[in-house]
mmCIF file of C-alpha atoms in Angstrom:
data_model
loop_
_atom_site.group_PDB
_atom_site.id
_atom_site.type_symbol
_atom_site.label_atom_id
_atom_site.label_comp_id
_atom_site.label_asym_id
_atom_site.label_seq_id
_atom_site.Cartn_x
_atom_site.Cartn_y
_atom_site.Cartn_z
ATOM 1 C CA UNK A 1 68.761 107.184 118.930
ATOM 2 C CA UNK A 2 66.207 106.354 121.829
ATOM 3 C CA UNK A 3 69.162 106.549 124.300
ATOM 4 C CA UNK A 4 70.464 110.161 123.484
ATOM 5 C CA UNK A 5 66.306 111.403 123.451
ATOM 6 C CA UNK A 6 65.475 109.601 126.692
ATOM 7 C CA UNK A 7 69.003 110.829 128.389
ATOM 8 C CA UNK A 8 68.583 114.365 127.330
ATOM 9 C CA UNK A 9 64.757 114.602 128.183
ATOM 10 C CA UNK A 10 65.619 113.392 131.493
ATOM 11 C CA UNK A 11 68.706 115.303 132.325
ATOM 12 C CA UNK A 12 66.911 118.516 131.482
ATOM 13 C CA UNK A 13 64.067 117.684 133.686
ATOM 14 C CA UNK A 14 66.460 116.715 136.507
ATOM 15 C CA UNK A 15 68.694 119.724 135.866
ATOM 16 C CA UNK A 16 67.505 121.806 138.983
ATOM 17 C CA UNK A 17 68.097 118.775 141.467
ATOM 18 C CA UNK A 18 71.309 118.054 139.858
ATOM 19 C CA UNK A 19 71.866 122.045 140.408
ATOM 20 C CA UNK A 20 71.073 121.896 144.212
ATOM 21 C CA UNK A 21 73.038 118.387 144.616
ATOM 22 C CA UNK A 22 76.424 120.226 143.188
ATOM 23 C CA UNK A 23 76.021 123.350 145.267
ATOM 24 C CA UNK A 24 75.033 122.013 148.719
ATOM 25 C CA UNK A 25 78.102 119.156 148.387
ATOM 26 C CA UNK A 26 80.050 122.258 147.338
ATOM 27 C CA UNK A 27 78.821 125.045 149.739
ATOM 28 C CA UNK A 28 80.612 123.127 152.566
ATOM 29 C CA UNK A 29 84.073 123.615 150.565
ATOM 30 C CA UNK A 30 83.608 127.207 150.857
ATOM 31 C CA UNK A 31 84.892 130.096 153.004
ATOM 32 C CA UNK A 32 82.320 130.628 155.934
ATOM 33 C CA UNK A 33 81.935 133.927 154.586
ATOM 34 C CA UNK A 34 80.984 132.727 150.921
ATOM 35 C CA UNK A 35 79.009 129.816 152.091
ATOM 36 C CA UNK A 36 75.166 129.807 151.309
ATOM 37 C CA UNK A 37 73.928 127.300 154.011
ATOM 38 C CA UNK A 38 71.227 125.936 152.153
ATOM 39 C CA UNK A 39 68.747 124.033 154.895
ATOM 40 C CA UNK A 40 67.882 121.187 152.455
ATOM 41 C CA UNK A 41 67.293 120.537 148.767
ATOM 42 C CA UNK A 42 63.887 122.570 149.099
ATOM 43 C CA UNK A 43 65.482 125.791 150.517
ATOM 44 C CA UNK A 44 68.689 125.682 147.569
ATOM 45 C CA UNK A 45 65.594 124.940 144.846
ATOM 46 C CA UNK A 46 63.458 128.430 146.203
ATOM 47 C CA UNK A 47 66.416 130.534 146.921
ATOM 48 C CA UNK A 48 68.047 129.992 143.509
ATOM 49 C CA UNK A 49 64.894 130.937 141.547
ATOM 50 C CA UNK A 50 64.158 134.053 144.403
ATOM 51 C CA UNK A 51 68.075 135.011 144.251
ATOM 52 C CA UNK A 52 69.619 134.318 140.640
ATOM 53 C CA UNK A 53 65.850 134.136 138.836
ATOM 54 C CA UNK A 54 64.144 130.595 137.932
ATOM 55 C CA UNK A 55 65.931 130.316 134.664
ATOM 56 C CA UNK A 56 68.909 129.880 136.786
ATOM 57 C CA UNK A 57 67.556 126.813 137.947
ATOM 58 C CA UNK A 58 68.647 124.973 134.633
ATOM 59 C CA UNK A 59 72.285 126.499 134.961
ATOM 60 C CA UNK A 60 74.286 123.750 133.410
ATOM 61 C CA UNK A 61 72.066 122.528 131.526
ATOM 62 C CA UNK A 62 73.811 122.371 128.117
ATOM 63 C CA UNK A 63 76.629 120.535 129.232
ATOM 64 C CA UNK A 64 74.172 118.181 131.407
ATOM 65 C CA UNK A 65 71.961 117.048 128.935
ATOM 66 C CA UNK A 66 74.842 116.805 126.333
ATOM 67 C CA UNK A 67 77.029 114.347 128.840
ATOM 68 C CA UNK A 68 73.507 112.203 129.929
ATOM 69 C CA UNK A 69 72.526 112.394 125.816
ATOM 70 C CA UNK A 70 76.189 111.122 124.713
ATOM 71 C CA UNK A 71 76.764 108.914 128.371
ATOM 72 C CA UNK A 72 73.241 106.976 126.952
ATOM 73 C CA UNK A 73 73.757 106.972 123.257
ATOM 74 C CA UNK A 74 77.517 105.026 124.314
ATOM 75 C CA UNK A 75 75.898 103.137 127.012
ATOM 76 C CA UNK A 76 73.396 101.269 124.745
ATOM 77 C CA UNK A 77 75.578 101.355 121.428
ATOM 78 C CA UNK A 78 78.466 99.821 122.438
ATOM 79 C CA UNK A 79 76.630 97.341 124.973
ATOM 80 C CA UNK A 80 75.226 96.440 121.785
ATOM 81 C CA UNK A 81 78.314 96.365 119.550
ATOM 82 C CA UNK A 82 80.619 94.770 122.385
ATOM 83 C CA UNK A 83 77.665 92.027 123.001
ATOM 84 C CA UNK A 84 77.202 91.279 118.712
ATOM 85 C CA UNK A 85 81.262 90.778 119.020
ATOM 86 C CA UNK A 86 81.403 88.739 121.871
ATOM 87 C CA UNK A 87 78.250 86.538 120.649
ATOM 88 C CA UNK A 88 80.413 86.031 117.127
ATOM 89 C CA UNK A 89 83.702 84.780 118.854
ATOM 90 C CA UNK A 90 81.576 81.784 120.380
ATOM 91 C CA UNK A 91 84.136 82.463 124.028
ATOM 92 C CA UNK A 92 80.341 82.605 125.684
ATOM 93 C CA UNK A 93 78.612 79.708 124.123
ATOM 94 C CA UNK A 94 76.342 79.146 120.682
ATOM 95 C CA UNK A 95 74.654 82.896 120.800
ATOM 96 C CA UNK A 96 76.119 84.056 123.986
ATOM 97 C CA UNK A 97 74.072 82.169 126.162
ATOM 98 C CA UNK A 98 76.548 80.598 128.272
ATOM 99 C CA UNK A 99 74.988 81.220 131.785
ATOM 100 C CA UNK A 100 71.675 82.667 130.895
ATOM 101 C CA UNK A 101 73.711 84.973 128.657
ATOM 102 C CA UNK A 102 74.557 86.664 131.614
ATOM 103 C CA UNK A 103 78.546 86.368 131.907
ATOM 104 C CA UNK A 104 78.008 88.209 128.486
ATOM 105 C CA UNK A 105 75.950 91.096 129.283
ATOM 106 C CA UNK A 106 78.631 91.838 131.967
ATOM 107 C CA UNK A 107 81.528 91.989 129.691
ATOM 108 C CA UNK A 108 79.316 94.237 127.575
ATOM 109 C CA UNK A 109 77.933 96.100 130.084
ATOM 110 C CA UNK A 110 80.781 96.420 131.861
ATOM 111 C CA UNK A 111 82.844 97.753 128.776
ATOM 112 C CA UNK A 112 80.514 100.087 127.759
ATOM 113 C CA UNK A 113 80.578 102.107 130.910
ATOM 114 C CA UNK A 114 83.961 102.556 130.829
ATOM 115 C CA UNK A 115 83.475 103.872 127.254
ATOM 116 C CA UNK A 116 80.619 105.861 128.422
ATOM 117 C CA UNK A 117 82.366 107.057 131.413
ATOM 118 C CA UNK A 118 85.715 108.763 129.015
ATOM 119 C CA UNK A 119 82.881 110.457 127.424
ATOM 120 C CA UNK A 120 81.030 111.787 129.642
ATOM 121 C CA UNK A 121 83.277 112.982 131.994
ATOM 122 C CA UNK A 122 84.628 116.175 130.345
ATOM 123 C CA UNK A 123 81.262 117.388 130.578
ATOM 124 C CA UNK A 124 80.262 116.413 133.829
ATOM 125 C CA UNK A 125 83.482 118.919 135.088
ATOM 126 C CA UNK A 126 82.413 121.418 133.184
ATOM 127 C CA UNK A 127 78.702 120.925 134.247
ATOM 128 C CA UNK A 128 80.012 120.935 138.032
ATOM 129 C CA UNK A 129 82.158 124.231 137.307
ATOM 130 C CA UNK A 130 79.484 126.002 135.899
ATOM 131 C CA UNK A 131 76.851 125.026 138.751
ATOM 132 C CA UNK A 132 79.495 125.871 141.512
ATOM 133 C CA UNK A 133 80.360 129.403 140.054
ATOM 134 C CA UNK A 134 79.725 131.998 141.794
ATOM 135 C CA UNK A 135 77.120 134.610 141.324
ATOM 136 C CA UNK A 136 78.631 137.890 139.628
ATOM 137 C CA UNK A 137 78.802 140.714 137.388
ATOM 138 C CA UNK A 138 81.105 139.399 135.501
ATOM 139 C CA UNK A 139 81.141 135.390 135.903
ATOM 140 C CA UNK A 140 83.548 133.414 135.383
ATOM 141 C CA UNK A 141 82.656 131.308 132.700
ATOM 142 C CA UNK A 142 80.292 132.353 129.920
ATOM 143 C CA UNK A 143 79.147 129.128 128.715
ATOM 144 C CA UNK A 144 79.820 125.640 128.189
ATOM 145 C CA UNK A 145 83.216 126.040 125.462
ATOM 146 C CA UNK A 146 84.233 129.083 127.613
ATOM 147 C CA UNK A 147 84.466 126.490 130.600
ATOM 148 C CA UNK A 148 86.388 123.986 128.479
ATOM 149 C CA UNK A 149 88.808 126.471 127.252
ATOM 150 C CA UNK A 150 89.363 128.359 130.723
ATOM 151 C CA UNK A 151 90.010 124.561 132.389
ATOM 152 C CA UNK A 152 92.225 123.403 130.084
ATOM 153 C CA UNK A 153 94.174 126.498 129.746
ATOM 154 C CA UNK A 154 94.295 126.761 133.878
ATOM 155 C CA UNK A 155 94.673 122.770 134.872
ATOM 156 C CA UNK A 156 95.657 121.226 131.687
ATOM 157 C CA UNK A 157 94.148 118.376 129.434
ATOM 158 C CA UNK A 158 93.814 116.094 132.704
ATOM 159 C CA UNK A 159 91.620 118.197 134.421
ATOM 160 C CA UNK A 160 88.574 116.871 131.916
ATOM 161 C CA UNK A 161 89.167 113.445 133.352
ATOM 162 C CA UNK A 162 89.248 114.446 137.589
ATOM 163 C CA UNK A 163 86.819 112.509 139.119
ATOM 164 C CA UNK A 164 87.385 109.542 136.437
ATOM 165 C CA UNK A 165 87.257 106.417 138.848
ATOM 166 C CA UNK A 166 84.979 107.530 141.554
ATOM 167 C CA UNK A 167 82.209 108.418 138.472
ATOM 168 C CA UNK A 168 83.196 104.632 137.105
ATOM 169 C CA UNK A 169 82.907 102.961 140.248
ATOM 170 C CA UNK A 170 79.298 105.022 140.066
ATOM 171 C CA UNK A 171 78.553 104.203 137.015
ATOM 172 C CA UNK A 172 79.717 100.510 135.957
ATOM 173 C CA UNK A 173 76.936 98.615 138.636
ATOM 174 C CA UNK A 174 73.752 100.860 137.328
ATOM 175 C CA UNK A 175 75.101 100.257 133.549
ATOM 176 C CA UNK A 176 75.560 96.472 133.972
ATOM 177 C CA UNK A 177 72.345 96.287 136.372
ATOM 178 C CA UNK A 178 69.511 98.559 134.019
ATOM 179 C CA UNK A 179 71.240 97.308 130.683
ATOM 180 C CA UNK A 180 71.245 93.548 131.837
ATOM 181 C CA UNK A 181 67.741 94.194 133.354
ATOM 182 C CA UNK A 182 66.176 95.642 130.063
ATOM 183 C CA UNK A 183 67.677 92.836 127.539
ATOM 184 C CA UNK A 184 66.524 90.339 129.705
ATOM 185 C CA UNK A 185 62.867 91.738 130.662
ATOM 186 C CA UNK A 186 62.831 92.661 126.687
ATOM 187 C CA UNK A 187 63.744 89.047 125.537
ATOM 188 C CA UNK A 188 61.258 87.121 128.210
ATOM 189 C CA UNK A 189 58.860 89.368 127.121
ATOM 190 C CA UNK A 190 58.934 89.752 123.052
ATOM 191 C CA UNK A 191 61.414 86.715 122.108
ATOM 192 C CA UNK A 192 64.165 89.410 121.354
ATOM 193 C CA UNK A 193 66.981 91.232 123.026
ATOM 194 C CA UNK A 194 66.760 94.391 123.627
ATOM 195 C CA UNK A 195 70.628 95.456 123.119
#
């Protein structure tokens, strides 16, 4: 519920800056004659809006929002479910209170981070491909589904998990810290667990 909504809204609002990040990162890998040579993020966003049109700032918004929605829902849902199962196991003490509940949250959030990365990575690949697509009269991809199909046909199903390890290494600490803090702060303020 809340994970889906917050992830979706946040990612939609942030899509222009995400697009600028992807474009600027990819620019140096292009042949010199194809480079856009953006000076900075503001220059990148301004040029996309003026050269391609303001709506193009949300290029890749569909997979970006889908990815964030699924990622957030998976993080919160899996954390809650794993935490519940670990409490039932008794491995982490009565009601999971061993070590102030930190070890159980670490295990639950680390597992949820892995699961969320499995769910989100294919959308990350598609998002990056759509955002890096060269502007032309005949675009390489017509949308998210077309990009999925063409990517798998060209590079095989494993292409959807390209960059999985660095993405997990980036996501895991964020998930562990943010969801543990949310859970502990909620408990300190309300007396109830958040997850």
